[in-house]
PDB file of C-alpha atoms and ligand atoms in Angstrom:
ATOM      1  CA  MET W   1      -0.006  -0.081  -0.084  1.00  0.00           C
ATOM      2  CA  ILE W   2       1.235   3.515  -0.986  1.00  0.00           C
ATOM      3  CA  THR W   3       1.188   6.135   1.326  1.00  0.00           C
ATOM      4  CA  LEU W   4       1.156  10.154   0.096  1.00  0.00           C
ATOM      5  CA  HIS W   5       1.813  12.659   2.766  1.00  0.00           C
ATOM      6  CA  GLY W   6       0.498  15.987   1.393  1.00  0.00           C
ATOM      7  CA  TYR W   7      -1.063  19.221   1.764  1.00  0.00           C
ATOM      8  CA  THR W   8      -4.563  18.846   0.153  1.00  0.00           C
ATOM      9  CA  ALA W   9      -5.069  22.394  -1.494  1.00  0.00           C
ATOM     10  CA  SER W  10      -1.373  21.944  -3.122  1.00  0.00           C
ATOM     11  CA  GLY W  11      -1.317  21.180  -6.848  1.00  0.00           C
ATOM     12  CA  ASN W  12       2.010  19.456  -6.450  1.00  0.00           C
ATOM     13  CA  CYS W  13       0.168  17.180  -4.045  1.00  0.00           C
ATOM     14  CA  HIS W  14      -2.691  16.609  -5.765  1.00  0.00           C
ATOM     15  CA  LYS W  15      -0.610  15.494  -9.115  1.00  0.00           C
ATOM     16  CA  PRO W  16       0.323  11.765  -7.677  1.00  0.00           C
ATOM     17  CA  ARG W  17      -3.129  11.776  -5.974  1.00  0.00           C
ATOM     18  CA  LEU W  18      -4.855  12.186  -9.032  1.00  0.00           C
ATOM     19  CA  LEU W  19      -3.075   9.626 -11.061  1.00  0.00           C
ATOM     20  CA  LEU W  20      -3.753   7.226  -8.112  1.00  0.00           C
ATOM     21  CA  GLU W  21      -7.232   7.692  -8.412  1.00  0.00           C
ATOM     22  CA  GLN W  22      -7.248   7.209 -12.156  1.00  0.00           C
ATOM     23  CA  LEU W  23      -5.112   4.073 -11.773  1.00  0.00           C
ATOM     24  CA  GLY W  24      -7.308   2.892  -9.430  1.00  0.00           C
ATOM     25  CA  ARG W  25      -4.639   2.142  -7.011  1.00  0.00           C
ATOM     26  CA  ALA W  26      -5.290   1.836  -3.234  1.00  0.00           C
ATOM     27  CA  TYR W  27      -3.569   4.601  -1.135  1.00  0.00           C
ATOM     28  CA  ARG W  28      -3.356   6.158   2.210  1.00  0.00           C
ATOM     29  CA  TRP W  29      -3.414   9.718   2.452  1.00  0.00           C
ATOM     30  CA  VAL W  30      -1.718  11.525   5.332  1.00  0.00           C
ATOM     31  CA  ASP W  31      -2.323  15.121   5.798  1.00  0.00           C
ATOM     32  CA  VAL W  32       0.448  17.547   6.359  1.00  0.00           C
ATOM     33  CA  ASP W  33      -0.198  21.219   7.088  1.00  0.00           C
ATOM     34  CA  SER W  34       2.794  22.372   5.015  1.00  0.00           C
ATOM     35  CA  PRO W  35       1.885  26.326   5.163  1.00  0.00           C
ATOM     36  CA  ASN W  36       2.074  26.198   9.231  1.00  0.00           C
ATOM     37  CA  GLY W  37       5.458  24.717   9.272  1.00  0.00           C
ATOM     38  CA  ALA W  38       4.430  20.781   9.590  1.00  0.00           C
ATOM     39  CA  THR W  39       6.973  20.116   6.763  1.00  0.00           C
ATOM     40  CA  ARG W  40       9.781  21.622   9.041  1.00  0.00           C
ATOM     41  CA  THR W  41       9.399  19.363  11.994  1.00  0.00           C
ATOM     42  CA  PRO W  42      12.311  17.039  12.741  1.00  0.00           C
ATOM     43  CA  ALA W  43      10.116  13.877  11.890  1.00  0.00           C
ATOM     44  CA  PHE W  44       9.109  15.143   8.789  1.00  0.00           C
ATOM     45  CA  LEU W  45      12.663  16.013   7.923  1.00  0.00           C
ATOM     46  CA  ALA W  46      13.782  12.635   8.730  1.00  0.00           C
ATOM     47  CA  LEU W  47      11.309  11.721   5.980  1.00  0.00           C
ATOM     48  CA  ASN W  48      12.173  14.379   3.435  1.00  0.00           C
ATOM     49  CA  PRO W  49      15.425  16.530   4.169  1.00  0.00           C
ATOM     50  CA  ASN W  50      13.986  18.924   1.780  1.00  0.00           C
ATOM     51  CA  GLY W  51      10.988  19.714   3.898  1.00  0.00           C
ATOM     52  CA  LYS W  52       8.622  19.575   1.386  1.00  0.00           C
ATOM     53  CA  VAL W  53       5.225  17.556   0.459  1.00  0.00           C
ATOM     54  CA  PRO W  54       4.419  15.705  -1.299  1.00  0.00           C
ATOM     55  CA  VAL W  55       6.388  12.487  -0.264  1.00  0.00           C
ATOM     56  CA  LEU W  56       5.038   9.094  -1.245  1.00  0.00           C
ATOM     57  CA  VAL W  57       6.215   6.271   0.984  1.00  0.00           C
ATOM     58  CA  ARG W  58       6.179   2.594  -0.636  1.00  0.00           C
ATOM     59  CA  GLY W  59       4.799  -0.389   1.282  1.00  0.00           C
ATOM     60  CA  ASP W  60       8.398  -1.380   2.005  1.00  0.00           C
ATOM     61  CA  GLY W  61       9.113   1.944   3.736  1.00  0.00           C
ATOM     62  CA  ALA W  62      11.290   3.322   0.678  1.00  0.00           C
ATOM     63  CA  VAL W  63      10.518   6.900  -0.475  1.00  0.00           C
ATOM     64  CA  LEU W  64       9.949   9.111  -3.206  1.00  0.00           C
ATOM     65  CA  THR W  65      10.123  12.919  -3.597  1.00  0.00           C
ATOM     66  CA  GLU W  66       9.084  15.151  -6.009  1.00  0.00           C
ATOM     67  CA  SER W  67       5.710  15.029  -7.522  1.00  0.00           C
ATOM     68  CA  ASN W  68       6.697  14.481 -11.196  1.00  0.00           C
ATOM     69  CA  ALA W  69       8.966  11.929 -10.380  1.00  0.00           C
ATOM     70  CA  MET W  70       6.385  10.141  -8.541  1.00  0.00           C
ATOM     71  CA  LEU W  71       4.068  10.721 -11.865  1.00  0.00           C
ATOM     72  CA  VAL W  72       6.671   8.847 -13.673  1.00  0.00           C
ATOM     73  CA  TRP W  73       7.178   6.006 -11.307  1.00  0.00           C
ATOM     74  CA  LEU W  74       3.621   5.466 -10.904  1.00  0.00           C
ATOM     75  CA  ALA W  75       2.351   5.582 -14.335  1.00  0.00           C
ATOM     76  CA  GLU W  76       5.110   2.933 -15.798  1.00  0.00           C
ATOM     77  CA  GLY W  77       3.444   0.234 -17.706  1.00  0.00           C
ATOM     78  CA  SER W  78       0.371   2.251 -17.821  1.00  0.00           C
ATOM     79  CA  PRO W  79      -0.997   4.229 -20.806  1.00  0.00           C
ATOM     80  CA  PHE W  80      -0.453   7.266 -18.721  1.00  0.00           C
ATOM     81  CA  LEU W  81       3.123   7.009 -19.862  1.00  0.00           C
ATOM     82  CA  PRO W  82       4.003   6.709 -23.560  1.00  0.00           C
ATOM     83  CA  ALA W  83       5.678   3.415 -24.213  1.00  0.00           C
ATOM     84  CA  ASP W  84       7.322   4.820 -27.497  1.00  0.00           C
ATOM     85  CA  ALA W  85      11.303   6.242 -26.130  1.00  0.00           C
ATOM     86  CA  TRP W  86      10.658   9.562 -28.022  1.00  0.00           C
ATOM     87  CA  GLN W  87       7.334  10.067 -26.698  1.00  0.00           C
ATOM     88  CA  ARG W  88       8.162   9.539 -23.269  1.00  0.00           C
ATOM     89  CA  ALA W  89      10.961  11.930 -23.649  1.00  0.00           C
ATOM     90  CA  GLN W  90       8.169  14.344 -24.552  1.00  0.00           C
ATOM     91  CA  ALA W  91       6.386  13.721 -21.629  1.00  0.00           C
ATOM     92  CA  LEU W  92       9.696  14.381 -19.584  1.00  0.00           C
ATOM     93  CA  SER W  93      10.175  17.767 -21.496  1.00  0.00           C
ATOM     94  CA  TRP W  94       6.949  19.131 -20.110  1.00  0.00           C
ATOM     95  CA  LEU W  95       7.508  17.667 -16.691  1.00  0.00           C
ATOM     96  CA  PHE W  96      10.603  19.754 -16.478  1.00  0.00           C
ATOM     97  CA  PHE W  97       8.875  22.683 -18.313  1.00  0.00           C
ATOM     98  CA  GLU W  98       6.151  22.707 -15.644  1.00  0.00           C
ATOM     99  CA  GLN W  99       8.946  22.517 -12.639  1.00  0.00           C
ATOM    100  CA  TYR W 100      10.962  25.413 -14.295  1.00  0.00           C
ATOM    101  CA  SER W 101       8.908  27.917 -16.342  1.00  0.00           C
ATOM    102  CA  HIS W 102       5.670  27.433 -14.911  1.00  0.00           C
ATOM    103  CA  GLU W 103       5.174  26.144 -11.700  1.00  0.00           C
ATOM    104  CA  PRO W 104       7.384  28.688  -9.983  1.00  0.00           C
ATOM    105  CA  TYR W 105       5.083  31.586 -11.369  1.00  0.00           C
ATOM    106  CA  VAL W 106       1.911  30.130 -11.611  1.00  0.00           C
ATOM    107  CA  ALA W 107       1.587  28.350  -8.149  1.00  0.00           C
ATOM    108  CA  VAL W 108       3.785  31.141  -6.495  1.00  0.00           C
ATOM    109  CA  ALA W 109       1.292  33.698  -7.406  1.00  0.00           C
ATOM    110  CA  ARG W 110      -1.447  31.425  -5.944  1.00  0.00           C
ATOM    111  CA  PHE W 111       0.497  31.026  -3.258  1.00  0.00           C
ATOM    112  CA  ILE W 112       1.358  34.560  -2.097  1.00  0.00           C
ATOM    113  CA  ARG W 113      -2.392  35.881  -3.026  1.00  0.00           C
ATOM    114  CA  GLY W 114      -3.735  32.937  -1.000  1.00  0.00           C
ATOM    115  CA  TRP W 115      -1.357  32.256   1.784  1.00  0.00           C
ATOM    116  CA  THR W 116       0.315  35.400   2.606  1.00  0.00           C
ATOM    117  CA  PRO W 117      -1.493  38.322   4.632  1.00  0.00           C
ATOM    118  CA  LEU W 118      -2.949  41.242   2.212  1.00  0.00           C
ATOM    119  CA  ASP W 119      -0.028  43.599   3.278  1.00  0.00           C
ATOM    120  CA  ALA W 120       2.909  40.735   2.921  1.00  0.00           C
ATOM    121  CA  PRO W 121       6.146  42.299   1.299  1.00  0.00           C
ATOM    122  CA  ARG W 122       6.011  39.196  -0.829  1.00  0.00           C
ATOM    123  CA  ARG W 123       3.022  40.679  -2.669  1.00  0.00           C
ATOM    124  CA  ALA W 124       5.511  42.838  -4.453  1.00  0.00           C
ATOM    125  CA  GLU W 125       6.489  39.839  -6.488  1.00  0.00           C
ATOM    126  CA  LEU W 126       3.124  39.425  -8.186  1.00  0.00           C
ATOM    127  CA  PRO W 127       3.309  41.668 -11.050  1.00  0.00           C
ATOM    128  CA  ALA W 128       6.409  39.671 -12.058  1.00  0.00           C
ATOM    129  CA  LEU W 129       5.490  36.382 -11.352  1.00  0.00           C
ATOM    130  CA  LEU W 130       2.089  37.264 -13.389  1.00  0.00           C
ATOM    131  CA  GLU W 131       4.264  38.227 -16.607  1.00  0.00           C
ATOM    132  CA  ARG W 132       6.308  35.121 -16.512  1.00  0.00           C
ATOM    133  CA  GLY W 133       3.466  32.734 -15.815  1.00  0.00           C
ATOM    134  CA  HIS W 134       1.747  34.403 -18.758  1.00  0.00           C
ATOM    135  CA  GLN W 135       4.934  33.402 -20.825  1.00  0.00           C
ATOM    136  CA  ALA W 136       4.185  29.943 -19.831  1.00  0.00           C
ATOM    137  CA  LEU W 137       0.593  29.994 -20.569  1.00  0.00           C
ATOM    138  CA  ALA W 138       1.275  31.024 -24.230  1.00  0.00           C
ATOM    139  CA  VAL W 139       3.500  28.242 -24.762  1.00  0.00           C
ATOM    140  CA  MET W 140       0.928  25.507 -23.560  1.00  0.00           C
ATOM    141  CA  GLU W 141      -1.741  27.590 -25.729  1.00  0.00           C
ATOM    142  CA  ARG W 142       0.382  27.442 -28.496  1.00  0.00           C
ATOM    143  CA  HIS W 143       1.129  23.620 -27.992  1.00  0.00           C
ATOM    144  CA  LEU W 144      -2.671  22.807 -27.498  1.00  0.00           C
ATOM    145  CA  SER W 145      -4.006  24.615 -30.522  1.00  0.00           C
ATOM    146  CA  ARG W 146      -2.161  21.807 -32.536  1.00  0.00           C
ATOM    147  CA  THR W 147      -2.786  18.837 -30.385  1.00  0.00           C
ATOM    148  CA  PRO W 148      -5.496  17.851 -27.827  1.00  0.00           C
ATOM    149  CA  TRP W 149      -3.190  16.210 -25.119  1.00  0.00           C
ATOM    150  CA  PHE W 150       0.323  17.360 -24.147  1.00  0.00           C
ATOM    151  CA  THR W 151       2.118  14.174 -25.759  1.00  0.00           C
ATOM    152  CA  GLY W 152      -0.179  13.747 -28.710  1.00  0.00           C
ATOM    153  CA  GLU W 153      -3.481  11.784 -28.884  1.00  0.00           C
ATOM    154  CA  ALA W 154      -3.556  10.049 -25.472  1.00  0.00           C
ATOM    155  CA  TYR W 155      -3.923  11.654 -21.923  1.00  0.00           C
ATOM    156  CA  GLY W 156      -1.313  10.984 -19.892  1.00  0.00           C
ATOM    157  CA  ILE W 157       1.004  12.279 -16.715  1.00  0.00           C
ATOM    158  CA  ALA W 158       2.312  15.754 -18.876  1.00  0.00           C
ATOM    159  CA  ASP W 159      -1.509  16.722 -18.922  1.00  0.00           C
ATOM    160  CA  ILE W 160      -1.803  15.875 -14.942  1.00  0.00           C
ATOM    161  CA  ALA W 161       1.430  17.763 -14.239  1.00  0.00           C
ATOM    162  CA  LEU W 162       0.308  20.841 -16.189  1.00  0.00           C
ATOM    163  CA  PHE W 163      -3.033  20.582 -15.174  1.00  0.00           C
ATOM    164  CA  ALA W 164      -2.657  20.937 -11.309  1.00  0.00           C
ATOM    165  CA  TYR W 165      -1.757  24.499 -11.277  1.00  0.00           C
ATOM    166  CA  THR W 166      -3.301  25.467 -14.232  1.00  0.00           C
ATOM    167  CA  GLY W 167      -6.335  24.414 -13.655  1.00  0.00           C
ATOM    168  CA  VAL W 168      -6.291  26.863 -10.485  1.00  0.00           C
ATOM    169  CA  ALA W 169      -4.478  29.445 -12.286  1.00  0.00           C
ATOM    170  CA  HIS W 170      -7.432  32.242 -11.420  1.00  0.00           C
ATOM    171  CA  HIS W 171      -6.341  31.755  -7.715  1.00  0.00           C
ATOM    172  CA  GLY W 172      -3.013  33.383  -8.737  1.00  0.00           C
ATOM    173  CA  GLY W 173      -4.924  36.246 -10.574  1.00  0.00           C
ATOM    174  CA  PHE W 174      -4.298  34.733 -13.997  1.00  0.00           C
ATOM    175  CA  ASP W 175      -7.408  35.416 -16.478  1.00  0.00           C
ATOM    176  CA  LEU W 176      -7.336  32.345 -18.519  1.00  0.00           C
ATOM    177  CA  SER W 177      -9.910  33.773 -21.089  1.00  0.00           C
ATOM    178  CA  ALA W 178      -7.238  34.993 -23.400  1.00  0.00           C
ATOM    179  CA  TYR W 179      -6.429  31.134 -23.909  1.00  0.00           C
ATOM    180  CA  PRO W 180      -9.173  29.124 -25.579  1.00  0.00           C
ATOM    181  CA  ALA W 181      -7.095  26.003 -25.919  1.00  0.00           C
ATOM    182  CA  ILE W 182      -6.130  25.936 -22.679  1.00  0.00           C
ATOM    183  CA  GLY W 183      -9.860  26.357 -21.665  1.00  0.00           C
ATOM    184  CA  ASP W 184     -10.866  23.645 -23.846  1.00  0.00           C
ATOM    185  CA  TRP W 185      -8.209  21.311 -22.497  1.00  0.00           C
ATOM    186  CA  LEU W 186      -9.149  21.849 -19.098  1.00  0.00           C
ATOM    187  CA  ALA W 187     -12.788  20.926 -19.535  1.00  0.00           C
ATOM    188  CA  ARG W 188     -11.266  17.617 -21.508  1.00  0.00           C
ATOM    189  CA  VAL W 189      -8.748  17.173 -18.274  1.00  0.00           C
ATOM    190  CA  ARG W 190     -11.932  17.304 -15.788  1.00  0.00           C
ATOM    191  CA  ALA W 191     -14.147  14.752 -18.163  1.00  0.00           C
ATOM    192  CA  THR W 192     -11.490  12.153 -17.915  1.00  0.00           C
ATOM    193  CA  PRO W 193     -12.221   8.918 -16.344  1.00  0.00           C
ATOM    194  CA  GLY W 194     -11.839   8.785 -12.633  1.00  0.00           C
ATOM    195  CA  PHE W 195     -11.203  12.656 -12.454  1.00  0.00           C
ATOM    196  CA  ARG W 196     -10.781  13.698  -8.787  1.00  0.00           C
ATOM    197  CA  ALA W 197     -10.998  17.868  -8.466  1.00  0.00           C
ATOM    198  CA  MET W 198      -8.081  19.014  -5.840  1.00  0.00           C
ATOM    199  CA  PRO W 199     -10.071  19.866  -2.704  1.00  0.00           C
ATOM    200  CA  ASP W 200     -10.540  23.860  -2.390  1.00  0.00           C
ATOM    201  CA  PRO W 201      -8.297  25.975  -0.125  1.00  0.00           C
ATOM    202  CA  ALA W 202      -9.725  26.590   3.551  1.00  0.00           C
ATOM    203  CA  PRO W 203     -12.246  29.281   4.211  1.00  0.00           C
ATOM    204  CA  ALA W 204      -9.224  31.690   5.385  1.00  0.00           C
ATOM    205  CA  ASN W 205      -7.280  31.259   2.423  1.00  0.00           C
ATOM    206  CA  ALA W 206     -10.131  31.479  -0.029  1.00  0.00           C
ATOM    207  CA  ALA W 207     -10.894  34.654   1.506  1.00  0.00           C
ATOM    208  CA  LEU W 208      -7.576  35.851   0.676  1.00  0.00           C
ATOM    209  CA  ILE W 209      -7.760  35.042  -2.734  1.00  0.00           C
ATOM    210  CA  GLU W 210     -10.891  36.791  -3.166  1.00  0.00           C
ATOM    211  CA  ALA W 211      -9.716  39.921  -1.331  1.00  0.00           C
ATOM    212  CA  SER W 212      -6.276  40.147  -3.119  1.00  0.00           C
ATOM    213  CA  PRO W 213      -6.168  43.005  -5.744  1.00  0.00           C
TER     214      PRO W 213
HETATM  215  N1  GSH C   1       9.268  20.222  -6.422  1.00  0.00           N
HETATM  216  C1  GSH C   1       8.380  19.870  -5.426  1.00  0.00           C
HETATM  217  C2  GSH C   1       7.930  20.979  -5.140  1.00  0.00           C
HETATM  218  C3  GSH C   1       7.459  20.730  -3.579  1.00  0.00           C
HETATM  219  C4  GSH C   1       6.445  22.066  -2.946  1.00  0.00           C
HETATM  220  O1  GSH C   1       7.155  23.002  -3.236  1.00  0.00           O
HETATM  221  N2  GSH C   1       5.839  21.615  -2.163  1.00  0.00           N
HETATM  222  C5  GSH C   1       5.625  22.736  -1.292  1.00  0.00           C
HETATM  223  C6  GSH C   1       3.704  22.892  -0.899  1.00  0.00           C
HETATM  224  S1  GSH C   1       3.398  22.736  -2.930  1.00  0.00           S
HETATM  225  C7  GSH C   1       5.875  22.468   0.220  1.00  0.00           C
HETATM  226  O2  GSH C   1       5.751  21.350   0.612  1.00  0.00           O
HETATM  227  N3  GSH C   1       6.276  23.674   0.878  1.00  0.00           N
HETATM  228  C8  GSH C   1       6.507  23.632   2.208  1.00  0.00           C
HETATM  229  C9  GSH C   1       7.692  24.374   2.292  1.00  0.00           C
HETATM  230  O3  GSH C   1       8.662  24.577   1.691  1.00  0.00           O
HETATM  231  O4  GSH C   1       8.028  24.325   3.823  1.00  0.00           O
HETATM  232  C10 GSH C   1       7.416  18.817  -6.297  1.00  0.00           C
HETATM  233  O5  GSH C   1       6.990  18.964  -7.247  1.00  0.00           O
HETATM  234  O6  GSH C   1       7.158  17.983  -5.473  1.00  0.00           O
END
């Protein structure tokens, strides 16, 4: 049995959870209140010295960190990971894009708006994060205007990785109305078998998002 340690409203944590749901695999979920320091305790740091969720623990106790590495491992041998070496590399290319060119802007803007006070100095970062996030969204829009899924004809782990924070990009202040291909793709992802939506942020975080300029 796999155990997933995660924060429910985190896109990174929802990625492996969504794939486990869609694979129909049993797993145990352990809630970790990462915004309130639960990833920095000695017990948690013994699990992941990098102090971040998600953390996947295999039945034999072996530990895997990094959400996109979990997607690759969990999807092995399933239709969610292309069998062809070139197509697999394309999937990895989108996973690296997500972590380097998308998540640091789209997810971090969401975090700042929903998880920091309205007068937090970090809010000064938002204009630059929005600019860089829109650059990533434009790359996705261009790709999705030519192909239904990130790795071609089939839904897979690249779609799951990029869906996680694009699906809640409005929390970060991103208006997706200028990206019709992304809008259609988000609807296709939500209609895939076994899809499970990420839980909403807690009321206090939702209120901060709502109140953010
Ligand atoms: N690259 C990592 C990022 C993980 C990450 O940023 N986790 C955040 C929650 S979304 C976290 O645990 N933050 C708490 C902390 O840094 O103390 C992944 O994809 O798994």
